Tab-separated table of C-alpha atoms and ligand atoms in Angstrom:
chain	number	residue	atom	x	y	z
A	1	MET	CA	41.435	-19.020	-31.104
A	2	PRO	CA	37.794	-19.310	-32.211
A	3	PHE	CA	35.349	-16.916	-30.527
A	4	LYS	CA	33.175	-18.156	-27.684
A	5	SER	CA	30.000	-16.754	-26.150
A	6	PRO	CA	30.882	-14.373	-23.281
A	7	ARG	CA	31.376	-15.990	-19.849
A	8	GLY	CA	28.066	-16.487	-18.074
A	9	THR	CA	26.001	-16.337	-21.265
A	10	LYS	CA	24.576	-19.280	-23.161
A	11	ASP	CA	23.526	-20.051	-26.722
A	12	VAL	CA	20.094	-21.647	-26.860
A	13	LEU	CA	20.160	-23.945	-29.871
A	14	PRO	CA	17.582	-26.232	-31.491
A	15	PRO	CA	16.059	-28.468	-30.304
A	16	GLU	CA	16.256	-26.699	-26.897
A	17	THR	CA	14.698	-23.600	-28.488
A	18	SER	CA	11.481	-25.601	-29.022
A	19	LEU	CA	11.308	-26.165	-25.295
A	20	TRP	CA	11.765	-22.446	-24.578
A	21	GLN	CA	8.938	-21.700	-27.005
A	22	VAL	CA	6.665	-24.217	-25.270
A	23	VAL	CA	7.383	-22.782	-21.795
A	24	GLU	CA	7.007	-19.188	-23.013
A	25	GLY	CA	3.749	-20.135	-24.755
A	26	GLN	CA	2.375	-21.728	-21.585
A	27	ALA	CA	3.376	-18.687	-19.532
A	28	ARG	CA	1.678	-16.321	-22.011
A	29	ARG	CA	-1.493	-18.423	-21.928
A	30	ILE	CA	-1.606	-18.473	-18.119
A	31	PHE	CA	-0.916	-14.732	-17.837
A	32	SER	CA	-3.909	-14.109	-20.077
A	33	LEU	CA	-6.084	-16.299	-17.817
A	34	TYR	CA	-5.284	-13.800	-15.035
A	35	ALA	CA	-6.020	-10.828	-17.354
A	36	PHE	CA	-2.405	-9.700	-17.858
A	37	GLN	CA	-1.134	-8.034	-21.040
A	38	GLU	CA	2.394	-8.211	-22.418
A	39	VAL	CA	4.818	-5.273	-22.382
A	40	ARG	CA	8.271	-5.016	-23.929
A	41	THR	CA	10.696	-2.417	-22.652
A	42	PRO	CA	14.263	-1.745	-23.894
A	43	VAL	CA	17.148	-3.849	-22.576
A	44	ILE	CA	19.082	-0.655	-21.847
A	45	GLU	CA	17.887	1.905	-19.315
A	46	GLU	CA	19.411	4.976	-17.711
A	47	THR	CA	21.728	3.998	-14.865
A	48	GLY	CA	19.949	6.377	-12.478
A	49	LEU	CA	16.719	4.362	-12.712
A	50	PHE	CA	18.278	1.431	-10.876
A	51	LEU	CA	20.279	3.561	-8.435
A	52	ARG	CA	16.997	5.145	-7.377
A	53	SER	CA	14.866	1.978	-7.227
A	54	LEU	CA	17.073	-0.932	-6.152
A	55	GLY	CA	19.035	1.070	-3.597
A	56	ASP	CA	22.648	2.185	-4.038
A	57	LEU	CA	23.747	-0.335	-1.398
A	58	SER	CA	22.104	-3.351	-3.043
A	59	ASP	CA	24.431	-6.017	-4.465
A	60	ILE	CA	23.106	-5.372	-7.965
A	61	VAL	CA	23.980	-1.673	-7.909
A	62	GLN	CA	27.236	-2.159	-6.006
A	63	LYS	CA	28.718	-4.945	-8.116
A	64	GLN	CA	26.541	-6.347	-10.852
A	65	MET	CA	25.549	-3.681	-13.353
A	66	PHE	CA	26.888	-3.827	-16.914
A	67	GLN	CA	27.497	-0.167	-17.666
A	68	ILE	CA	27.459	1.451	-21.097
A	69	LYS	CA	28.844	4.961	-21.519
A	70	LYS	CA	28.021	6.886	-24.680
A	71	ASP	CA	29.293	10.461	-24.785
A	72	THR	CA	27.818	11.975	-21.629
A	73	ASP	CA	25.002	9.422	-21.260
A	74	ALA	CA	25.210	6.490	-18.840
A	75	PHE	CA	23.152	3.378	-19.503
A	76	VAL	CA	23.069	-0.115	-18.054
A	77	LEU	CA	21.915	-3.430	-19.436
A	78	ARG	CA	18.795	-3.935	-17.311
A	79	PRO	CA	19.534	-6.145	-14.280
A	80	GLU	CA	15.792	-6.646	-13.658
A	81	ALA	CA	12.546	-5.379	-15.156
A	82	THR	CA	10.400	-4.047	-12.295
A	83	ALA	CA	11.993	-0.587	-12.256
A	84	ALA	CA	11.819	-0.399	-16.072
A	85	ILE	CA	8.140	-1.388	-16.074
A	86	ILE	CA	7.328	1.314	-13.536
A	87	ARG	CA	9.357	3.822	-15.564
A	88	ALA	CA	7.243	2.952	-18.624
A	89	TYR	CA	3.998	3.076	-16.590
A	90	ILE	CA	4.802	6.611	-15.427
A	91	GLU	CA	6.303	7.828	-18.725
A	92	HIS	CA	3.163	6.864	-20.671
A	93	GLY	CA	0.744	8.172	-18.039
A	94	ILE	CA	-0.995	4.782	-17.829
A	95	TYR	CA	-2.499	5.720	-14.452
A	96	HIS	CA	-4.723	8.312	-16.178
A	97	SER	CA	-6.665	5.639	-18.055
A	98	SER	CA	-6.363	2.515	-15.961
A	99	GLN	CA	-7.377	1.733	-12.365
A	100	ILE	CA	-5.363	-1.445	-12.143
A	101	THR	CA	-2.660	-2.269	-14.653
A	102	LYS	CA	-1.634	-5.903	-15.077
A	103	TRP	CA	1.454	-6.312	-17.228
A	104	PHE	CA	3.723	-9.277	-17.923
A	105	TYR	CA	7.074	-9.583	-19.650
A	106	LEU	CA	9.504	-12.181	-20.914
A	107	GLY	CA	13.108	-11.336	-21.716
A	108	PRO	CA	16.804	-11.202	-20.923
A	109	MET	CA	18.276	-9.564	-17.810
A	110	PHE	CA	21.968	-8.934	-17.155
A	111	ARG	CA	23.993	-9.135	-13.953
A	112	ALA	CA	27.781	-9.266	-13.705
A	113	GLU	CA	27.822	-12.131	-11.210
A	114	ARG	CA	30.350	-14.944	-10.838
A	115	PRO	CA	28.831	-17.627	-13.089
A	116	GLN	CA	27.929	-21.009	-11.628
A	117	LYS	CA	25.171	-23.584	-12.029
A	118	GLY	CA	21.893	-21.663	-12.199
A	119	ARG	CA	23.665	-18.294	-12.095
A	120	LEU	CA	24.356	-16.555	-15.382
A	121	ARG	CA	25.328	-13.088	-16.523
A	122	GLN	CA	22.560	-13.057	-19.087
A	123	PHE	CA	19.463	-14.883	-17.868
A	124	HIS	CA	15.769	-14.635	-18.665
A	125	HIS	CA	12.779	-13.559	-16.632
A	126	ILE	CA	9.147	-14.566	-16.929
A	127	GLY	CA	7.647	-11.834	-14.798
A	128	CYS	CA	4.681	-9.617	-14.116
A	129	GLU	CA	3.649	-6.491	-12.237
A	130	VAL	CA	0.221	-5.374	-10.983
A	131	ILE	CA	0.134	-1.605	-10.467
A	132	GLY	CA	-2.632	0.456	-8.856
A	133	SER	CA	-3.884	-1.527	-5.876
A	134	TYR	CA	-3.003	-2.137	-2.241
A	135	SER	CA	-5.271	-5.191	-1.977
A	136	PRO	CA	-3.699	-8.209	-0.236
A	137	CYS	CA	-5.698	-10.406	-2.638
A	138	LEU	CA	-3.304	-9.336	-5.391
A	139	ASP	CA	-0.237	-10.388	-3.365
A	140	ALA	CA	-1.857	-13.821	-3.102
A	141	GLU	CA	-2.848	-13.783	-6.771
A	142	ALA	CA	0.776	-13.092	-7.754
A	143	VAL	CA	1.971	-16.111	-5.766
A	144	ARG	CA	-0.859	-18.258	-7.170
A	145	LEU	CA	0.033	-17.214	-10.708
A	146	ALA	CA	3.727	-18.049	-10.279
A	147	VAL	CA	2.789	-21.474	-8.889
A	148	HIS	CA	0.325	-22.004	-11.763
A	149	ILE	CA	3.063	-21.366	-14.344
A	150	LEU	CA	5.515	-23.678	-12.589
A	151	LYS	CA	2.988	-26.508	-12.249
A	152	ASP	CA	1.861	-26.199	-15.869
A	153	THR	CA	5.480	-26.358	-16.931
A	154	GLY	CA	5.683	-29.720	-15.199
A	155	ILE	CA	7.653	-28.603	-12.151
A	156	ASP	CA	6.898	-30.008	-8.728
A	157	GLY	CA	8.648	-30.318	-5.398
A	158	PHE	CA	9.134	-26.572	-4.861
A	159	GLU	CA	8.338	-24.631	-1.722
A	160	VAL	CA	6.675	-21.223	-1.437
A	161	VAL	CA	8.146	-19.085	1.339
A	162	VAL	CA	6.480	-15.819	2.371
A	163	ASN	CA	7.173	-13.045	4.833
A	164	THR	CA	6.227	-9.451	5.542
A	165	LEU	CA	8.761	-6.646	5.779
A	166	GLY	CA	6.116	-4.159	6.833
A	167	CYS	CA	5.939	-0.571	5.573
A	168	ALA	CA	8.894	1.802	5.162
A	169	HIS	CA	8.777	2.679	8.905
A	170	ASP	CA	8.708	-1.003	9.850
A	171	LYS	CA	11.700	-1.684	7.605
A	172	LYS	CA	13.688	1.015	9.400
A	173	ARG	CA	12.775	-0.640	12.711
A	174	LEU	CA	13.805	-4.028	11.297
A	175	THR	CA	17.167	-2.598	10.183
A	176	ILE	CA	17.846	-1.308	13.687
A	177	HIS	CA	16.663	-4.576	15.243
A	178	LEU	CA	18.890	-6.680	12.966
A	179	LYS	CA	21.901	-4.496	13.690
A	180	GLU	CA	21.270	-4.867	17.431
A	181	LEU	CA	21.170	-8.625	17.017
A	182	LEU	CA	24.108	-8.976	14.636
A	183	LEU	CA	26.706	-6.348	15.503
A	184	PRO	CA	27.654	-7.898	18.889
A	185	LYS	CA	28.400	-11.152	17.009
A	186	LYS	CA	30.136	-9.434	14.086
A	187	GLN	CA	33.398	-11.418	14.429
A	188	LEU	CA	31.567	-14.720	13.901
A	189	PHE	CA	30.518	-13.729	10.362
A	190	CYS	CA	32.466	-13.734	7.076
A	191	GLU	CA	34.211	-10.553	5.898
A	192	ASP	CA	31.487	-9.802	3.347
A	193	CYS	CA	28.799	-10.018	6.024
A	194	GLN	CA	30.790	-7.783	8.352
A	195	ALA	CA	30.710	-5.103	5.659
A	196	ARG	CA	27.028	-5.839	4.917
A	197	MET	CA	26.146	-5.227	8.582
A	198	GLU	CA	27.165	-1.604	8.104
A	199	ARG	CA	25.988	-1.115	4.507
A	200	ASN	CA	22.888	-3.276	3.973
A	201	VAL	CA	22.164	-5.514	6.919
A	202	PHE	CA	19.320	-7.395	5.144
A	203	ARG	CA	21.882	-9.004	2.841
A	204	VAL	CA	23.489	-10.850	5.784
A	205	LEU	CA	20.378	-13.035	5.890
A	206	ASP	CA	21.053	-14.303	2.338
A	207	CYS	CA	24.729	-15.193	2.805
A	208	LYS	CA	25.574	-18.676	1.487
A	209	ASN	CA	28.574	-19.152	3.824
A	210	THR	CA	27.794	-22.190	6.048
A	211	GLN	CA	28.918	-20.540	9.282
A	212	CYS	CA	26.962	-17.335	8.572
A	213	ARG	CA	23.878	-19.414	7.722
A	214	GLU	CA	24.068	-21.232	11.038
A	215	HIS	CA	24.286	-17.954	12.990
A	216	VAL	CA	21.454	-16.458	10.941
A	217	ALA	CA	19.248	-19.542	11.461
A	218	ALA	CA	19.639	-19.106	15.219
A	219	LEU	CA	18.302	-15.518	15.116
A	220	SER	CA	14.866	-14.846	16.492
A	221	ILE	CA	13.487	-11.848	14.616
A	222	GLY	CA	9.784	-12.060	15.451
A	223	THR	CA	7.250	-9.554	14.157
A	224	GLY	CA	7.776	-6.831	16.782
A	225	HIS	CA	8.936	-4.352	14.122
A	226	VAL	CA	5.747	-4.729	12.016
A	227	CYS	CA	2.876	-2.268	12.597
A	228	GLN	CA	-0.729	-3.406	13.137
A	229	GLU	CA	-1.887	-2.399	9.669
A	230	CYS	CA	0.901	-4.342	7.977
A	231	LEU	CA	0.256	-7.356	10.193
A	232	ARG	CA	-3.425	-7.245	9.174
A	233	HIS	CA	-2.373	-7.063	5.525
A	234	PHE	CA	-0.159	-10.114	5.965
A	235	GLU	CA	-2.948	-12.082	7.663
A	236	ALA	CA	-5.210	-11.290	4.688
A	237	VAL	CA	-2.505	-12.410	2.222
A	238	LYS	CA	-2.161	-15.729	4.025
A	239	ALA	CA	-5.944	-16.224	4.116
A	240	SER	CA	-6.196	-15.527	0.369
A	241	LEU	CA	-3.362	-17.961	-0.335
A	242	GLY	CA	-5.431	-20.555	1.530
A	243	ARG	CA	-8.460	-19.780	-0.652
A	244	PHE	CA	-6.292	-20.185	-3.766
A	245	GLY	CA	-5.131	-23.556	-2.399
A	246	VAL	CA	-1.453	-22.550	-2.272
A	247	SER	CA	0.679	-24.246	0.398
A	248	PHE	CA	3.310	-21.986	1.864
A	249	LYS	CA	5.714	-21.537	4.732
A	250	VAL	CA	6.323	-18.295	6.644
A	251	ASP	CA	10.006	-17.457	7.124
A	252	PRO	CA	10.750	-14.295	9.145
A	253	LEU	CA	14.310	-14.445	7.771
A	254	LEU	CA	13.173	-13.882	4.171
A	255	VAL	CA	13.941	-10.230	3.432
A	256	ARG	CA	14.979	-9.932	-0.282
A	257	GLY	CA	17.880	-7.801	-1.411
A	258	LEU	CA	16.172	-4.998	-3.322
A	259	ASP	CA	15.286	-1.765	-1.552
A	260	TYR	CA	11.894	-1.275	-3.160
A	261	TYR	CA	10.015	-4.049	-1.340
A	262	THR	CA	7.458	-3.279	1.355
A	263	ARG	CA	5.036	-5.639	3.127
A	264	THR	CA	4.754	-9.030	1.403
A	265	VAL	CA	7.871	-10.718	0.014
A	266	PHE	CA	8.033	-14.250	-1.314
A	267	GLU	CA	10.397	-16.727	-2.855
A	268	ILE	CA	9.805	-20.076	-4.547
A	269	LYS	CA	12.617	-22.494	-3.817
A	270	HIS	CA	13.479	-25.847	-5.317
A	271	PRO	CA	15.697	-28.134	-3.222
A	272	GLY	CA	17.070	-29.827	-6.353
A	273	LEU	CA	18.791	-26.646	-7.549
A	274	GLY	CA	21.673	-26.508	-5.058
A	275	ALA	CA	23.069	-23.162	-3.931
A	276	GLN	CA	20.995	-21.131	-6.415
A	277	ASP	CA	17.713	-22.603	-5.281
A	278	ALA	CA	15.289	-19.710	-5.987
A	279	LEU	CA	13.100	-20.511	-8.991
A	280	GLY	CA	11.485	-17.125	-8.654
A	281	ALA	CA	10.729	-14.331	-6.266
A	282	GLY	CA	8.719	-11.193	-5.822
A	283	GLY	CA	6.683	-9.064	-3.521
A	284	ARG	CA	4.877	-5.812	-2.932
A	285	TYR	CA	6.508	-2.429	-3.526
A	286	ASP	CA	4.020	0.265	-2.581
A	287	ASN	CA	6.406	3.255	-2.671
A	288	LEU	CA	8.263	2.719	-5.933
A	289	VAL	CA	5.822	4.428	-8.316
A	290	ALA	CA	5.911	7.623	-6.242
A	291	GLU	CA	9.678	7.379	-5.711
A	292	LEU	CA	10.188	7.288	-9.481
A	293	GLY	CA	8.063	10.410	-9.935
A	294	GLY	CA	4.564	8.967	-10.420
A	295	PRO	CA	1.461	9.122	-8.222
A	296	GLU	CA	1.019	7.063	-5.024
A	297	LYS	CA	0.183	3.563	-6.305
A	298	GLY	CA	0.445	0.196	-4.635
A	299	ALA	CA	2.102	-2.518	-6.707
A	300	VAL	CA	3.125	-6.155	-6.523
A	301	GLY	CA	4.871	-8.581	-8.858
A	302	PHE	CA	7.316	-11.430	-9.328
A	303	ALA	CA	9.830	-12.883	-11.732
A	304	LEU	CA	10.670	-16.519	-12.434
A	305	GLY	CA	14.143	-17.391	-13.730
A	306	MET	CA	13.723	-19.239	-17.028
A	307	GLU	CA	17.068	-21.072	-16.862
A	308	ARG	CA	16.439	-22.271	-13.300
A	309	LEU	CA	12.947	-23.343	-14.251
A	310	LEU	CA	14.413	-25.525	-17.021
A	311	LEU	CA	17.021	-26.912	-14.616
A	312	ALA	CA	14.265	-27.839	-12.164
A	313	LYS	CA	12.342	-29.472	-14.969
A	314	GLY	CA	15.336	-31.764	-15.261
A	315	VAL	CA	16.233	-30.612	-18.721
A	316	THR	CA	19.831	-30.416	-19.781
A	317	ASP	CA	21.093	-28.749	-22.920
A	318	THR	CA	20.790	-31.964	-24.892
A	319	GLY	CA	18.099	-34.553	-25.222
A	320	VAL	CA	15.149	-32.177	-25.149
A	321	SER	CA	12.219	-32.618	-27.466
A	322	CYS	CA	13.260	-32.963	-31.113
A	323	ALA	CA	12.135	-30.742	-33.960
A	324	GLY	CA	8.709	-31.601	-35.318
A	325	PRO	CA	8.257	-33.385	-38.651
A	326	LEU	CA	8.558	-31.515	-41.939
A	327	ASP	CA	5.499	-31.530	-44.217
A	328	CYS	CA	7.240	-31.908	-47.548
A	329	TYR	CA	10.778	-32.488	-48.893
A	330	ALA	CA	11.560	-31.911	-52.560
A	331	ILE	CA	14.282	-33.750	-54.493
A	332	GLY	CA	15.257	-32.475	-57.939
A	333	LEU	CA	17.492	-34.742	-60.026
A	334	GLY	CA	19.561	-32.447	-62.261
A	335	ASP	CA	19.871	-28.655	-62.515
A	336	ALA	CA	16.642	-28.073	-64.447
A	337	ALA	CA	14.593	-30.221	-62.027
A	338	ARG	CA	16.130	-28.443	-59.023
A	339	GLY	CA	15.105	-25.110	-60.600
A	340	LYS	CA	11.521	-26.396	-60.867
A	341	CYS	CA	11.694	-27.562	-57.221
A	342	LEU	CA	12.419	-23.959	-56.142
A	343	GLU	CA	9.145	-22.891	-57.775
A	344	LEU	CA	7.289	-25.787	-56.137
A	345	LEU	CA	8.726	-24.916	-52.702
A	346	ASN	CA	7.601	-21.343	-53.161
A	347	SER	CA	4.001	-22.385	-53.940
A	348	LEU	CA	3.915	-24.936	-51.124
A	349	ARG	CA	5.170	-22.469	-48.505
A	350	LEU	CA	2.739	-19.775	-49.679
A	351	ALA	CA	-0.015	-22.358	-49.198
A	352	GLY	CA	1.124	-22.937	-45.578
A	353	VAL	CA	3.032	-26.188	-46.170
A	354	ALA	CA	6.388	-26.430	-44.323
A	355	ALA	CA	8.753	-27.443	-47.089
A	356	ASP	CA	12.464	-27.837	-47.748
A	357	MET	CA	14.545	-29.341	-50.552
A	358	ASP	CA	17.778	-31.084	-51.312
A	359	TYR	CA	20.063	-28.307	-52.583
A	360	GLY	CA	22.884	-30.781	-53.252
A	361	ASP	CA	23.364	-32.767	-56.440
A	362	GLY	CA	23.306	-36.221	-54.834
A	363	SER	CA	21.372	-39.308	-55.865
A	364	LEU	CA	17.696	-40.045	-55.270
A	365	LYS	CA	18.737	-42.465	-52.520
A	366	SER	CA	20.708	-39.813	-50.613
A	367	GLY	CA	17.829	-37.345	-51.067
A	368	LEU	CA	15.379	-39.836	-49.557
A	369	ARG	CA	17.774	-40.457	-46.650
A	370	LYS	CA	17.816	-36.698	-45.931
A	371	ALA	CA	13.996	-36.613	-46.135
A	372	ASP	CA	13.875	-39.435	-43.575
A	373	GLY	CA	16.267	-37.537	-41.317
A	374	MET	CA	13.911	-34.542	-41.382
A	375	LYS	CA	10.901	-36.804	-40.753
A	376	ALA	CA	9.260	-35.508	-43.927
A	377	LYS	CA	5.654	-36.625	-44.356
A	378	VAL	CA	5.827	-36.540	-48.151
A	379	CYS	CA	8.567	-36.283	-50.778
A	380	VAL	CA	8.210	-34.580	-54.145
A	381	ILE	CA	10.619	-36.106	-56.685
A	382	VAL	CA	11.306	-34.432	-60.030
A	383	GLY	CA	13.685	-35.736	-62.721
A	384	ASP	CA	14.107	-34.936	-66.444
A	385	ASN	CA	11.287	-37.357	-67.403
A	386	GLU	CA	8.840	-35.789	-64.972
A	387	LEU	CA	9.840	-32.300	-66.132
A	388	ALA	CA	9.120	-33.227	-69.752
A	389	LYS	CA	5.678	-34.594	-68.775
A	390	GLY	CA	4.827	-31.679	-66.416
A	391	VAL	CA	4.438	-34.027	-63.410
A	392	ALA	CA	6.200	-34.973	-60.152
A	393	VAL	CA	6.367	-38.213	-58.208
A	394	LEU	CA	4.758	-37.811	-54.833
A	395	LYS	CA	5.917	-40.290	-52.197
A	396	ASP	CA	3.929	-40.723	-48.989
A	397	MET	CA	6.761	-41.398	-46.543
A	398	ARG	CA	4.490	-42.745	-43.821
A	399	LYS	CA	2.634	-45.273	-45.997
A	400	GLY	CA	5.482	-45.973	-48.433
A	401	THR	CA	3.144	-45.467	-51.437
A	402	GLN	CA	3.818	-43.210	-54.425
A	403	GLU	CA	1.875	-41.636	-57.293
A	404	GLU	CA	2.432	-39.317	-60.240
A	405	VAL	CA	0.779	-35.901	-59.876
A	406	SER	CA	0.451	-33.057	-62.362
A	407	LEU	CA	2.543	-30.058	-61.287
A	408	ASP	CA	-0.549	-27.835	-61.535
A	409	CYS	CA	-2.356	-29.658	-58.719
A	410	LEU	CA	0.696	-30.683	-56.699
A	411	THR	CA	0.155	-28.229	-53.829
A	412	ASP	CA	-3.440	-29.380	-53.278
A	413	ARG	CA	-2.456	-33.037	-53.375
A	414	VAL	CA	0.416	-32.486	-50.884
A	415	LYS	CA	-1.991	-30.683	-48.563
A	416	GLY	CA	-4.380	-33.620	-48.812
A	417	LEU	CA	-1.655	-36.102	-47.903
A	418	ILE	CA	-0.116	-34.297	-44.942
A	419	CYS	CA	-3.250	-33.572	-42.958
B	501	LIG	P1	15.224	-11.505	-8.320
B	501	LIG	O1	15.050	-12.342	-7.096
B	501	LIG	O2	16.458	-10.705	-8.380
B	501	LIG	O3	13.939	-10.585	-8.398
B	501	LIG	O4	15.145	-12.419	-9.598
B	501	LIG	C1	14.057	-13.287	-9.809
B	501	LIG	C2	14.547	-14.653	-10.245
B	501	LIG	O5	15.442	-14.541	-11.354
B	501	LIG	C3	15.373	-15.412	-9.205
B	501	LIG	O6	14.557	-16.050	-8.255
B	501	LIG	C4	16.116	-16.408	-10.079
B	501	LIG	O7	15.279	-17.505	-10.406
B	501	LIG	C5	16.366	-15.601	-11.335
B	501	LIG	N1	17.749	-15.046	-11.340
B	501	LIG	C6	18.195	-13.963	-10.682
B	501	LIG	N2	19.512	-13.761	-10.924
B	501	LIG	C7	19.895	-14.757	-11.768
B	501	LIG	C8	21.142	-15.107	-12.404
B	501	LIG	N3	22.243	-14.384	-12.239
B	501	LIG	N4	21.177	-16.210	-13.200
B	501	LIG	C9	20.052	-16.945	-13.402
B	501	LIG	N5	18.844	-16.648	-12.840
B	501	LIG	C10	18.772	-15.580	-12.039
B	501	LIG	C11	13.765	-9.618	-9.345
B	501	LIG	O8	14.478	-9.447	-10.298
B	501	LIG	C12	12.516	-8.803	-9.127
B	501	LIG	N6	12.426	-7.807	-10.214
B	501	LIG	C13	11.275	-9.666	-9.073
B	501	LIG	C14	10.027	-8.862	-8.881
B	501	LIG	C15	9.127	-8.521	-9.828
B	501	LIG	N7	9.652	-8.315	-7.758
B	501	LIG	C16	8.526	-7.636	-7.958
B	501	LIG	N8	8.223	-7.748	-9.219
């Protein structure tokens, strides 16, 4: 049996890779417009980092971590980046030199979930974190930035949903309130939700089971559990979203499944994506830096799922933009001419010309067919006659014209033709 990529992982092959590069390039450009800088952290982290930050009752910690044991050390493939970014922020003492830190990241995340459309075991985040401020303007800026990236990527028809969880005290009150509402109706919910009501009641609100969703939709949670200060913060976030021109909906049932969130949470949903409809999500997490051993620092961030973003863009694995044209294709007729072509390729590439050659020993006709297939702008043809004269035939593939050029000035002439 031939090997296959592991279940829930995906090879990204050309020409789809070109599309990834375009989206990543656009994201990088937009992050820099908002004064963010890129960070790259390892894909493995100590297991304890996620136990501490995501909550030991979160779905990720309970079921989805890929564990790696090496001697007495325990690592995991990172299931998300926020905790790792904060670990790096504290480890390198960034708070000593920077008031507000704005970092972004692109890269693979790993969760041992049951694969389905839009849900993979290795997927990719385009994300960012702002550390060092409690300002509600930054919550709004994070949402604005996520929307900016999506729109520039050509995605429309999504909905921004926001909510406030309140501070740590408010969240405790919300937990009690939800239990009061849900436990009397426990039998009406699926088995998973019945367990969640005891372990992590917030997760009941995300259940995809139709019956559970109906019961959840009928709940009236209100904002009674949120303190005045957190309510004021939320009002300011909404006002700033208005100033940024972002349309949004408030959903009191949006709670997010990771323990670290406080105050603002948000999700960006696309109705075309089916069950896995979140294009991205994020929120504020004002206690995480201190919980991981750093100073008291407010923070907010988000992550977009690259694969879901491409799904929403309506791109399937095939039929995406084709590879760009090649500058120059060399055809050597005979061993000696092919040897000379290697030298020519070397000079062309060093001069910044994208070049390839026919390594086979086929005819001129088959060489020209290959050049056409690669959309070469010019072809360099060398045979025994040309070798003896110290020249090459240069064919302009777009105009159909050809000329004889001395090998000494070939690179310059090719550069002149391709521009
Ligand atoms: P998250 O909601 O777990 O948040 O993931 C963010 C996005 O990643 C989701 O909205 C979805 O688009 C994508 N995603 C998640 N799991 C999968 C999967 N199994 N397959 C494909 N795509 C997936 C976080 O990870 C937080 N760290 C976001 C954040 C940053 N909050 C504050 N800062």
